Tab-separated table of C-alpha atoms in Angstrom:
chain	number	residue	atom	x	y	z
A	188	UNK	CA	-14.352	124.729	137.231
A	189	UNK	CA	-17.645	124.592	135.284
A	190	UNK	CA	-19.424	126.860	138.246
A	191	UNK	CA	-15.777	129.509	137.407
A	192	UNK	CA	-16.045	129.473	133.951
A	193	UNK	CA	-19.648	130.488	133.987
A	194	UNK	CA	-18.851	133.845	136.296
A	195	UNK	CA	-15.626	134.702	134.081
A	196	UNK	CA	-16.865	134.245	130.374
A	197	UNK	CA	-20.712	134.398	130.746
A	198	UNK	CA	-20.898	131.650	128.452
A	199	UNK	CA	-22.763	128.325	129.639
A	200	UNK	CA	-21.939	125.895	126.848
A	201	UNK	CA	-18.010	126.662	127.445
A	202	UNK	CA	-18.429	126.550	131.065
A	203	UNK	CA	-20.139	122.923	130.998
A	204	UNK	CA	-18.082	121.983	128.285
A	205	UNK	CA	-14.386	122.790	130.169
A	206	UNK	CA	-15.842	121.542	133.620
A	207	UNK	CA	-16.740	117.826	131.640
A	208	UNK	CA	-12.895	118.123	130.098
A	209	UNK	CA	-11.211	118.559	134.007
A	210	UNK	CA	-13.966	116.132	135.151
A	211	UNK	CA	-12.580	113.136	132.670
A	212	UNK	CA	-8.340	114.560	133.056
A	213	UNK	CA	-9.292	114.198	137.542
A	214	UNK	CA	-10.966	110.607	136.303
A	215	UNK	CA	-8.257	109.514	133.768
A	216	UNK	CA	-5.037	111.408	135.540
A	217	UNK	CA	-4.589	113.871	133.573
A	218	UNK	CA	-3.968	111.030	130.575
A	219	UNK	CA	-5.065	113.088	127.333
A	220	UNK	CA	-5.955	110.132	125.150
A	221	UNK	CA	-7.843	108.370	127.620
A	222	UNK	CA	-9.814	111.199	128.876
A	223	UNK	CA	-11.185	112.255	125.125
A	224	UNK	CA	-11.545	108.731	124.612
A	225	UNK	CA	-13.820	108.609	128.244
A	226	UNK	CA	-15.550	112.268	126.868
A	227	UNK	CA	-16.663	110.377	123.323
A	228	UNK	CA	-18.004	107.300	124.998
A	229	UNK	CA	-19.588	109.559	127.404
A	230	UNK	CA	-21.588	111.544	124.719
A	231	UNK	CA	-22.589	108.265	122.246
A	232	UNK	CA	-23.492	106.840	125.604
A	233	UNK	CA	-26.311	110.065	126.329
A	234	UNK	CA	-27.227	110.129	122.395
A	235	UNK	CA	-28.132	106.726	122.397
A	236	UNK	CA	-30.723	106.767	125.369
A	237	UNK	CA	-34.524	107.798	124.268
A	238	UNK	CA	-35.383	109.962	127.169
A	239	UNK	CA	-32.456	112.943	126.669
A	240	UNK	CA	-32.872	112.663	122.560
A	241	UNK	CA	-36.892	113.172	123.240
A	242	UNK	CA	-35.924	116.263	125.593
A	243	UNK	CA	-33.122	117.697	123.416
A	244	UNK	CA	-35.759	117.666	120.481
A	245	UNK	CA	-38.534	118.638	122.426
A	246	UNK	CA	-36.356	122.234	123.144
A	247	UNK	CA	-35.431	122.191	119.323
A	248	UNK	CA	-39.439	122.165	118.615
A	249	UNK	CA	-40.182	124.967	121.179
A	250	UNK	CA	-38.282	127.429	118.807
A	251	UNK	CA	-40.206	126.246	115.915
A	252	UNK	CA	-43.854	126.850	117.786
A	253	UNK	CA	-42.983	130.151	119.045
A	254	UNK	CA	-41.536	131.278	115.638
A	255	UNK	CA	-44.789	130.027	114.015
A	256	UNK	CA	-47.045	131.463	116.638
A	257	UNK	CA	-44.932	134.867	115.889
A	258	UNK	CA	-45.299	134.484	112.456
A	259	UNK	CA	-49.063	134.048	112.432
A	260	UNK	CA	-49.796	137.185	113.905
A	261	UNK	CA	-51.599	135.418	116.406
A	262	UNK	CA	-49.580	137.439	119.588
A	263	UNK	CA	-50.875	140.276	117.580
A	264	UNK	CA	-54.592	139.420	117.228
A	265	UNK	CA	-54.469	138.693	121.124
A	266	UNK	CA	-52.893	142.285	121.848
A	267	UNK	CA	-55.973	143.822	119.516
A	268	UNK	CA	-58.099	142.244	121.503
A	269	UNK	CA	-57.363	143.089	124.927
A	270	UNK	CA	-56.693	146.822	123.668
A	271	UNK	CA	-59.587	147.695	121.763
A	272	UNK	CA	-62.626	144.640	121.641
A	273	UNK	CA	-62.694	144.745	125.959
A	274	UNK	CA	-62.905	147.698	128.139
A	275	UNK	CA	-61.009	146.391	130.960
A	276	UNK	CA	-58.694	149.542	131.858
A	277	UNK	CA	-60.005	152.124	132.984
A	278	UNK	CA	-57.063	153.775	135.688
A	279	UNK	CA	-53.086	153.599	136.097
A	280	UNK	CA	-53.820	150.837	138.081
A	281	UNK	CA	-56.328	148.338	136.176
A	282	UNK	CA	-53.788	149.224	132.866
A	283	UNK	CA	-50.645	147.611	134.792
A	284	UNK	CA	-52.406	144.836	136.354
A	285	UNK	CA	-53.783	143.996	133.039
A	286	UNK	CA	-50.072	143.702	131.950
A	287	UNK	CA	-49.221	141.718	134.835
A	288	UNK	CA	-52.862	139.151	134.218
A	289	UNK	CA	-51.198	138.092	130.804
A	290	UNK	CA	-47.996	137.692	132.060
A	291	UNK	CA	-49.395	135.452	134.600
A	292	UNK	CA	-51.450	133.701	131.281
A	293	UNK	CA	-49.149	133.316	129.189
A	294	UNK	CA	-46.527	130.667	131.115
A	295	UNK	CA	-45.360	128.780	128.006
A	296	UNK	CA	-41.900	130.558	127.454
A	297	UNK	CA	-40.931	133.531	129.750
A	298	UNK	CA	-39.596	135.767	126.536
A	299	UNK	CA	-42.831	135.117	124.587
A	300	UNK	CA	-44.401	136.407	128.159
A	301	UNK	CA	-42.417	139.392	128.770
A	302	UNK	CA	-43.118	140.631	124.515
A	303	UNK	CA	-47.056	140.161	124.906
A	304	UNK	CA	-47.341	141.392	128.303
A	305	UNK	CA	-45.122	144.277	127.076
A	306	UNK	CA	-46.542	144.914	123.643
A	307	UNK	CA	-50.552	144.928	125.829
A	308	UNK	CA	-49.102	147.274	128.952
A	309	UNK	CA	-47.431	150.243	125.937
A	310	UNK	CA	-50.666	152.059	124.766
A	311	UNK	CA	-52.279	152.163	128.396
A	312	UNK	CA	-49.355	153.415	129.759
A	313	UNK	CA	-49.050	156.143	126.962
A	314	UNK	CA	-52.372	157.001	127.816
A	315	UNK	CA	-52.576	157.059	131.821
A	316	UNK	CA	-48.543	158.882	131.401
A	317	UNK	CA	-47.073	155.476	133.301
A	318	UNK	CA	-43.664	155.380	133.431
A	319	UNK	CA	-42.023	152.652	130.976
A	320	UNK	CA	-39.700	151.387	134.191
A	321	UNK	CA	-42.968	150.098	135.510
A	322	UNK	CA	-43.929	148.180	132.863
A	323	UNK	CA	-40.921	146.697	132.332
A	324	UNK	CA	-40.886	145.872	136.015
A	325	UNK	CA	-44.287	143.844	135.585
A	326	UNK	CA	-43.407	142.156	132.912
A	327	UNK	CA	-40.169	140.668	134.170
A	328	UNK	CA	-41.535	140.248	137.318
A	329	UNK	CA	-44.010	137.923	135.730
A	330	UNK	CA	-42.083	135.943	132.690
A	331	UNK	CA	-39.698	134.144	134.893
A	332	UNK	CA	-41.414	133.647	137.860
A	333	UNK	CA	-44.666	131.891	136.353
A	334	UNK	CA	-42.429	129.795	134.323
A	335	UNK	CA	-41.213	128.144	136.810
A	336	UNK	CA	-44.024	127.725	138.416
A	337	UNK	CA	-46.409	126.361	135.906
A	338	UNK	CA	-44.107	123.997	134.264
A	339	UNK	CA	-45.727	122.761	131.289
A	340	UNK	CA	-42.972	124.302	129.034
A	341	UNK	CA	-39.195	124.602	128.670
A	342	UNK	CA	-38.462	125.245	131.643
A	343	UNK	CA	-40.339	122.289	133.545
A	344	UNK	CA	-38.908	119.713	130.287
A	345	UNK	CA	-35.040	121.270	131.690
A	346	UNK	CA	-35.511	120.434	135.339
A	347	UNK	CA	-37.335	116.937	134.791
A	348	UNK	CA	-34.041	116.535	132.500
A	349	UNK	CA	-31.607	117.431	135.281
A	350	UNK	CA	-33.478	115.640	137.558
A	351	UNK	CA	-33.880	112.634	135.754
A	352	UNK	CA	-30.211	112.748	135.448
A	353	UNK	CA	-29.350	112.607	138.710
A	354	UNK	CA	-32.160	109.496	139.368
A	355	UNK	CA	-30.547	107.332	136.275
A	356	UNK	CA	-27.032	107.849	137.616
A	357	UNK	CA	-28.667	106.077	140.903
A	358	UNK	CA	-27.636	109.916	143.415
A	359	UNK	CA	-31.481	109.274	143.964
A	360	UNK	CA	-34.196	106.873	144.028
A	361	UNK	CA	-37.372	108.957	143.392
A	362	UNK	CA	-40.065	109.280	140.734
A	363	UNK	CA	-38.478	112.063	139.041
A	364	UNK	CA	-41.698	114.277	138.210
A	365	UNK	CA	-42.897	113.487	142.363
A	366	UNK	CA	-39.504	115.476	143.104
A	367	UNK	CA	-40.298	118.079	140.396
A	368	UNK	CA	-43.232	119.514	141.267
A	369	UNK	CA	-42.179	118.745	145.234
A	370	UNK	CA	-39.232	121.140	144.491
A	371	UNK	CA	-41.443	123.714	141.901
A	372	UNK	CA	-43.465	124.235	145.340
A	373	UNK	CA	-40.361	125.418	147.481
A	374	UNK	CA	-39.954	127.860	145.035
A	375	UNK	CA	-40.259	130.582	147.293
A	376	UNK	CA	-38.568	133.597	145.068
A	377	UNK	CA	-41.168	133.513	142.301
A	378	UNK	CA	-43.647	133.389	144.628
A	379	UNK	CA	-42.667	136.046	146.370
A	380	UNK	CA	-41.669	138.104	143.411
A	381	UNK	CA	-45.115	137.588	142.149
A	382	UNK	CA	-47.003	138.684	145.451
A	383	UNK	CA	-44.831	141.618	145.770
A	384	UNK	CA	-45.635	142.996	142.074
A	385	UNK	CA	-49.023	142.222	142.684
A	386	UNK	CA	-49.078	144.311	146.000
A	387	UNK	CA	-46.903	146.846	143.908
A	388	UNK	CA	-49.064	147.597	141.451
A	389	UNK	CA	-52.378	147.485	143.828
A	390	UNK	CA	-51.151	150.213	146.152
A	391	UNK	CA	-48.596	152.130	143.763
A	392	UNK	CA	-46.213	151.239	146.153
A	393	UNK	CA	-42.739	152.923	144.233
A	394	UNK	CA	-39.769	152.015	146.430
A	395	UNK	CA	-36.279	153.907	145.112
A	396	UNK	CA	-35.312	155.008	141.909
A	397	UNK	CA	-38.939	154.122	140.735
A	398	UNK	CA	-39.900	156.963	142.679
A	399	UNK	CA	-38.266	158.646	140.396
A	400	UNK	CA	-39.413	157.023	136.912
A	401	UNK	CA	-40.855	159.686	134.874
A	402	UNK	CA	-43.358	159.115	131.957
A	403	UNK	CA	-41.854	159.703	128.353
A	404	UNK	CA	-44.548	160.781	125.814
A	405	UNK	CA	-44.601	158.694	122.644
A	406	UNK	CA	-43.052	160.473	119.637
A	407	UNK	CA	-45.951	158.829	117.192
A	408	UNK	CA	-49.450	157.889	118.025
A	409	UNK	CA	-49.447	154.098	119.307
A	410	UNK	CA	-51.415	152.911	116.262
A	411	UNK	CA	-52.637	148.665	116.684
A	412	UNK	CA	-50.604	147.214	113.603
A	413	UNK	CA	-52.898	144.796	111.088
A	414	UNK	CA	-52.928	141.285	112.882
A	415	UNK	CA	-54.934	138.084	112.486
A	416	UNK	CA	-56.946	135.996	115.072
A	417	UNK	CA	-55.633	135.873	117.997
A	418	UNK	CA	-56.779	132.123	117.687
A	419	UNK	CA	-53.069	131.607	116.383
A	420	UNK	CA	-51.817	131.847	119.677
A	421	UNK	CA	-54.524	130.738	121.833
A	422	UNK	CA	-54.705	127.280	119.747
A	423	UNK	CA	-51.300	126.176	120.211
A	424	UNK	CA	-51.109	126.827	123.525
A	425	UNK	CA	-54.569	125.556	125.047
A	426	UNK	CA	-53.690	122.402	122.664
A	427	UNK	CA	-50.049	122.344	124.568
A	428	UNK	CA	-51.532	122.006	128.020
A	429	UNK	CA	-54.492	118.948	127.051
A	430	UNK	CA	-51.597	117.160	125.019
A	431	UNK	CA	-49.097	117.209	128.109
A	432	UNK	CA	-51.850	115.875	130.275
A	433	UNK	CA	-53.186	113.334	127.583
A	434	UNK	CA	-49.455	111.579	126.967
A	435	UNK	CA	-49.080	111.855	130.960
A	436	UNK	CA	-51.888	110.011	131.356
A	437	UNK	CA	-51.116	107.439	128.137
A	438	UNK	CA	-47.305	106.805	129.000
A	439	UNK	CA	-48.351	106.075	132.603
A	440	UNK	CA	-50.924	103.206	131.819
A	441	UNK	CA	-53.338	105.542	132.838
A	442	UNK	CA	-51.995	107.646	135.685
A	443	UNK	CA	-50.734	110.546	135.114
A	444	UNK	CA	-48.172	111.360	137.959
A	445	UNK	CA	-46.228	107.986	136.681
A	446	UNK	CA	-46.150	108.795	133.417
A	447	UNK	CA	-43.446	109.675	130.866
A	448	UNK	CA	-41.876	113.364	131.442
A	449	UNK	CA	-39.349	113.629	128.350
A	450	UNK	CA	-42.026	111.224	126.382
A	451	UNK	CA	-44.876	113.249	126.956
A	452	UNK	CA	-43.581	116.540	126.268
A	453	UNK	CA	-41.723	115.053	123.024
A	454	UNK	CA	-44.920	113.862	121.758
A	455	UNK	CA	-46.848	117.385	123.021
A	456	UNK	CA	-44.841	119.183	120.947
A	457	UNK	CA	-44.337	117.175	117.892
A	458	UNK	CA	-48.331	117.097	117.453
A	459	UNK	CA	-48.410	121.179	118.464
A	460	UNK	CA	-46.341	121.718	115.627
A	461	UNK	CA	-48.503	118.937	113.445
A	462	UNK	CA	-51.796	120.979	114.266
A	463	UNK	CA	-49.818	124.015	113.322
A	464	UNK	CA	-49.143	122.789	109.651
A	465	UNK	CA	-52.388	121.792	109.011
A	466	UNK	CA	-54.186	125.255	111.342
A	467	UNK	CA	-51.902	127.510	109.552
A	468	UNK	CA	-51.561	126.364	105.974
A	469	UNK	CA	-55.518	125.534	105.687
A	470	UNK	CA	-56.389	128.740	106.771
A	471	UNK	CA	-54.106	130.321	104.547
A	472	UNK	CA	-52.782	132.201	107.279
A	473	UNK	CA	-49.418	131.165	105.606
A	474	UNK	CA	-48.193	129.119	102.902
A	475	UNK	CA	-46.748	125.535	103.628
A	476	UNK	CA	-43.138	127.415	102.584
A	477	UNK	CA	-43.473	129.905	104.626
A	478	UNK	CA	-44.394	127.510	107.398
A	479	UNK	CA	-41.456	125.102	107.041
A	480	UNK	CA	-38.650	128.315	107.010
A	481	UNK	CA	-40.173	129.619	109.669
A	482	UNK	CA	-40.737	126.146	111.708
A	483	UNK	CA	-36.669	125.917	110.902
A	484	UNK	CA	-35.412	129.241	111.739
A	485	UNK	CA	-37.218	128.773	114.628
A	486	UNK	CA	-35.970	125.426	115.957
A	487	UNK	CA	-32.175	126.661	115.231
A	488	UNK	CA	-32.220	129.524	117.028
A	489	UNK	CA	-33.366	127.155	120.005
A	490	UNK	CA	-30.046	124.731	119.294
A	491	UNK	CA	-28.296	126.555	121.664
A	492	UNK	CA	-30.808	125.554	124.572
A	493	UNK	CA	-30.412	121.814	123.549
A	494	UNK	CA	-26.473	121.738	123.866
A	495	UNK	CA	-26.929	123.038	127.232
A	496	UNK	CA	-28.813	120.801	127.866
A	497	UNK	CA	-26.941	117.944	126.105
A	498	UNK	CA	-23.771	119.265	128.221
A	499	UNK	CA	-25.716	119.648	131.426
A	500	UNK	CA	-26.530	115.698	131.078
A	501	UNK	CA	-22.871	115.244	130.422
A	502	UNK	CA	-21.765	116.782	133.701
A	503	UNK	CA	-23.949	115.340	135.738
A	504	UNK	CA	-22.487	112.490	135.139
A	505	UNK	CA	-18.829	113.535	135.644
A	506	UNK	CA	-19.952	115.038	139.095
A	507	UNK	CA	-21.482	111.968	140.266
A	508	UNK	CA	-18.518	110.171	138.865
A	509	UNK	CA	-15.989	112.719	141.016
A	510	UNK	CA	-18.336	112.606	143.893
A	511	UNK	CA	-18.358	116.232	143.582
A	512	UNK	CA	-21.536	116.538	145.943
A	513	UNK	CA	-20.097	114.001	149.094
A	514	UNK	CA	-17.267	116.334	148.939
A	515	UNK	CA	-19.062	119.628	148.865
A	516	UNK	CA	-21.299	118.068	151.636
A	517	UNK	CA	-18.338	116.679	153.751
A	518	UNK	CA	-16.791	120.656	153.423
A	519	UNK	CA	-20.363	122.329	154.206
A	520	UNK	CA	-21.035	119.739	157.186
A	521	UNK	CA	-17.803	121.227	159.024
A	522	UNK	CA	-18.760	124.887	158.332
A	523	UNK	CA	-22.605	125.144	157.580
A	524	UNK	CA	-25.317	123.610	159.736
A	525	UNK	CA	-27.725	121.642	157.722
A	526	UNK	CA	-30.282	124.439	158.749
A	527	UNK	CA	-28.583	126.869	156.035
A	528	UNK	CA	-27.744	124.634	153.583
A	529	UNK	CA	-30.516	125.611	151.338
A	530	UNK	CA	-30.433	129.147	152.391
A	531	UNK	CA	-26.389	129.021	151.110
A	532	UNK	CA	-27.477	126.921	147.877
A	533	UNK	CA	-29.987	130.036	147.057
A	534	UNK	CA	-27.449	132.023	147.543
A	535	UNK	CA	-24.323	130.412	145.295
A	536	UNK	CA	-27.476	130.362	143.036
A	537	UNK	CA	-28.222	133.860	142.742
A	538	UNK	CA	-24.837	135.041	142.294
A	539	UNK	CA	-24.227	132.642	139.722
A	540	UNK	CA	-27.257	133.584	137.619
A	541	UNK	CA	-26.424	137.244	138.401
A	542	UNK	CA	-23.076	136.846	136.348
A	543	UNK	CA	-24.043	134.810	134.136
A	544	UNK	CA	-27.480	136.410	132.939
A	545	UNK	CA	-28.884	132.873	132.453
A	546	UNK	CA	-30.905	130.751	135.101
A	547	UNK	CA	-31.522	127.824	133.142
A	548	UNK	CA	-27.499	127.700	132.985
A	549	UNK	CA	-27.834	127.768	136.787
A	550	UNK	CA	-29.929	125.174	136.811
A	551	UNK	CA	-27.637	122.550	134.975
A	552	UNK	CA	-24.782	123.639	137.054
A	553	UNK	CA	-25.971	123.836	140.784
A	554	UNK	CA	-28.517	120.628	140.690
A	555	UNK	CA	-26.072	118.098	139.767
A	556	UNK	CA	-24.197	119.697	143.076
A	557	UNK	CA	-27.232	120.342	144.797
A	558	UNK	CA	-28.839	116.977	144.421
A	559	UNK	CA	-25.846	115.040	145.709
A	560	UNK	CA	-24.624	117.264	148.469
A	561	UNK	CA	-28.538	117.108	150.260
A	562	UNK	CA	-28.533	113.054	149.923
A	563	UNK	CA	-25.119	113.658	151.739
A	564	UNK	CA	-26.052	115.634	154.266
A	565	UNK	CA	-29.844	113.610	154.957
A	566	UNK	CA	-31.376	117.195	153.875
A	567	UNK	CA	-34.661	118.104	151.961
A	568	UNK	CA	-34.179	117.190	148.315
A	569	UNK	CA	-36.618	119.094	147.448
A	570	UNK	CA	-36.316	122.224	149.456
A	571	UNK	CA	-32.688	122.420	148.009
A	572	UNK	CA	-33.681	122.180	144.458
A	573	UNK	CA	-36.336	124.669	145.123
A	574	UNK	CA	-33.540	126.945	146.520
A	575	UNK	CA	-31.253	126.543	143.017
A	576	UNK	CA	-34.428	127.382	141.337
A	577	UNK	CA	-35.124	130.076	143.480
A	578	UNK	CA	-31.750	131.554	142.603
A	579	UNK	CA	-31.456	131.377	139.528
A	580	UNK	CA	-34.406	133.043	138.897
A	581	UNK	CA	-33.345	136.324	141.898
A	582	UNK	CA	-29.805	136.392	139.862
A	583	UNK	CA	-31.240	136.106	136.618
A	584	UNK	CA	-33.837	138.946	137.786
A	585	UNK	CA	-31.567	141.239	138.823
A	586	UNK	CA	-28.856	140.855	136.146
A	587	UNK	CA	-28.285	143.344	133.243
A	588	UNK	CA	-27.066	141.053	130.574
A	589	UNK	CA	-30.295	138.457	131.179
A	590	UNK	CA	-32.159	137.902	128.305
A	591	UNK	CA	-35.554	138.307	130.097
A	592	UNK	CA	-34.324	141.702	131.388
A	593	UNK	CA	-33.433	142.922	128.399
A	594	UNK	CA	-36.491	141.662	126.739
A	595	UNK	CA	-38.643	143.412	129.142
A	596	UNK	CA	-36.743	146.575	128.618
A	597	UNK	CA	-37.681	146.452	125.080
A	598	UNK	CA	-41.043	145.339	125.182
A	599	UNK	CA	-41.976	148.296	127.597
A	600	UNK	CA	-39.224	150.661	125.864
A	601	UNK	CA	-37.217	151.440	128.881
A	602	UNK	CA	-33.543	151.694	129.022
A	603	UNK	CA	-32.230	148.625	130.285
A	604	UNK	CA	-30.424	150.483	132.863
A	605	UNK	CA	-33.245	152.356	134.162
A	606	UNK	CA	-34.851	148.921	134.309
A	607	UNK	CA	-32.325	147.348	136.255
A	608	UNK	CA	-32.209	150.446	138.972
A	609	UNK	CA	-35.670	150.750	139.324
A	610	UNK	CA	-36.198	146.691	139.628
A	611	UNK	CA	-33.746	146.078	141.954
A	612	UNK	CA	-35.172	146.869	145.254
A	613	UNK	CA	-38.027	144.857	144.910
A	614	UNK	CA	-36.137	141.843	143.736
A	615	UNK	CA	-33.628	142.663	146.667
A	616	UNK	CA	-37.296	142.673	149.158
A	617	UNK	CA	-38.495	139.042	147.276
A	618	UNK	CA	-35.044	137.741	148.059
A	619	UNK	CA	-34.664	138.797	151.597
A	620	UNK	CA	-38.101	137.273	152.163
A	621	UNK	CA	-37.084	134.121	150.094
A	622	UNK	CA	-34.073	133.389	152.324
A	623	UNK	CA	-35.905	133.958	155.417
A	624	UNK	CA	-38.509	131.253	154.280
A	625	UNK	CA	-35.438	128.572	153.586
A	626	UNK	CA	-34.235	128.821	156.563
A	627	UNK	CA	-37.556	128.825	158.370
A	628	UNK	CA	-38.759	125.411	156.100
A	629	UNK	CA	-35.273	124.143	157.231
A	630	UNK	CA	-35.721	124.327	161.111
A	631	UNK	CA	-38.789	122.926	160.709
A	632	UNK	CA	-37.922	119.984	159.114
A	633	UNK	CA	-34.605	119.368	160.876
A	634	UNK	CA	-35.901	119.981	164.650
């Protein structure tokens, strides 16, 4: 119901929300009393454990580091930089793979990487008369896809959640970050996507409708707005990834790959946004008002993100409950050989994130099927995973109403349209290749 919902009304939290409801009426049949009794007990039951409040607050103080980061001027100090203190453009060519080198940087939050790849790529390509659709192409071509795979950020604190999930409800008996970055490296579509941009922009390869993407002169003169250091950004987030390795290594007695997941990112965060105070208000880059309405704006536009994720906890444990994924399995084993299982997971995938516009919805949907339905079936846990990931990322890539797409549109000032046209092929290429390389991975380990 949960995986219907989502295609129909495009909205995750309702989805997750009416798939728990069914879930609990299947469990309790169809007794009303009992079933909101089961879906309140359920919910205390999540609040009260440590792990899933430290992850629900870590996405809470995401919001508030961006929005302070934003606030600083710091993205805008950076962009200064690279435009007008380095000469490292000099072609077409050098001015989009500069775009597509700070997309690749900057992996902390895929939006935040789309706007500063964006806001570097517009006066080059103003300059050397690139068409916006290319820009935008790079730069959501790059947010996504390096998210996921460098996963010191939202994105990696959602999956280790999921995952973690599925490991406390007993569906597996793993170390949760082992399967984590196991499944990060079977994510074949943002590799793929990223090689093929890369190749892209090296040989102005233009496939389709971006043969046809013409340049649209500026009506103004791109003038660089005032900004401050770019140390405002570059702080924060050099501090974020020696913070996420330092609590690794202190929540794991001194080894890193046991440590603490939803710990150390909890604790990354909290003392980001502590440096930030102190950074910030010393400096007098802003005053300690300013600082705490823009830390709270920030974390409650982020809410949102941590009911999904609050929800996505919930179902998990109404699936396993239902044995949604032995069914599934028992209905794929009579239809699917195991050697396209994860070829047909990528695929459910994408066209869920497709309607939807959201992958990290697609994510707390599909895993807690996923998960289940490859311990079913004796398949790669980790190759499955990597194919939801994989998915939601090609769907979300290709759909109009994603957030990154749209974004990217407006960092690079392209019609979203346009943007989606002149994407497409190449995401359609990556995809192709990416189900190819599923199904190859899956003979292999199967034969």
């Amino acid at each position: 119901m949960a995986i219907a919902l989502a295609l129909y009304s495009r909205n995750v939290l309702i989805s997750l929300f009416g798939g728990i409801v069914l879930g609990f009426l299947l469990l309790n049949n169809f007794a009303i009393l009992d079933s909101v009794e089961s879906i309140f007990l359920l919910f205390t039951s999540l609040l009260s454990k440590g792990w899933i409040l430290k992850t629900l607050a870590f996405a809470v103080l995401v919001g508030s580091i961006m929005a302070l980061v934003e606030k600083s001027g710091g993205i805008e100090g950076f962009v200064d930089f690279m435009q007008h203190r380095v000469s490292l453009v000099k072609s077409p060519r050098s001015a989009l793979m500069l775009s597509y080198a700070v997309g690749v940087f900057i992996f902390v939050e895929s939006s935040i990487t789309a706007l500063i790849a964006g806001a570097v790529g517009k006066p080059f390509c103003q300059k050397y008369k690139i068409p916006s659709a290319k820009l935008a192409f790079v730069c959501d071509s790059t947010s996504a896809p390096i998210s996921s795979l460098i996963i010191l950020n939202g994105w990696g604190a959602l999956l280790l959640g999921l995952i973690t999930t599925q490991v406390s409800l007993g569906v597996i008996d793993v170390n949760a970050i082992d399967i984590l970055i196991d499944s990060v490296l079977y994510n074949f579509y943002a590799m793929t996507a990223l090689l093929v941009t890369f190749i892209s922009i090296w040989f102005n390869i233009d496939i389709g409708p971006m043969k046809r993407a013409k340049h649209v002169p500026a009506s103004i003169d791109v003038i660089a707005n005032k900004s401050s250091n770019m140390f405002y950004m570059i702080a924060p987030i050099f501090l974020m990834i020696i913070f996420v390795f330092l609590f690794l290594y202190i929540t794991g007695d001194g080894n890193i790959v046991k440590g603490s997941g939803s710990s150390s990112i909890f604790y990354t965060m909290l003392s980001t946004l502590i440096f930030t105070l102190f950074y910030f208000v010393s400096t007098k880059n802003m005053s300690l008002s300013v600082w705490s309405k823009t830390a709270f704006s920030g974390a409650v536009k982020l809410v949102p993100i941590a009911l999904i994720l609050l929800f996505a906890f919930a179902i998990g444990s109404v699936t396993t409950e239902l044995k949604t994924g032995q069914y599934l399995a028992s209905l794929v084993n009579e239809n699917l050989s195991i050697y396209f299982l994860s070829a047909v997971i990528f695929v459910l995938s994408s066209v869920m994130a497709f309607a939807t516009g959201t992958s990290w919805g697609t994510f707390s949907i599909m895993i807690p099927v996923a998960v289940p339905m490859a311990v079913a079936m004796d398949a790669d846990i980790a190759l499955c995973m990597g194919a939801v990931i994989s998915g939601g990322i090609f769907g979300d890539h290709c759909s109009p109403i994603s957030d990154t797409t749209i974004i990217s549109s407006m960092a690079s000032e392209c019609d979203v349209v346009e943007h989606v046209k002149t994407q497409l092929p190449y995401a359609l290429f990556s995809g192709l290749i990416t189900i190819v390389l599923f199904i190859v991975f899956s003979l292999k380990q199967n034969l």
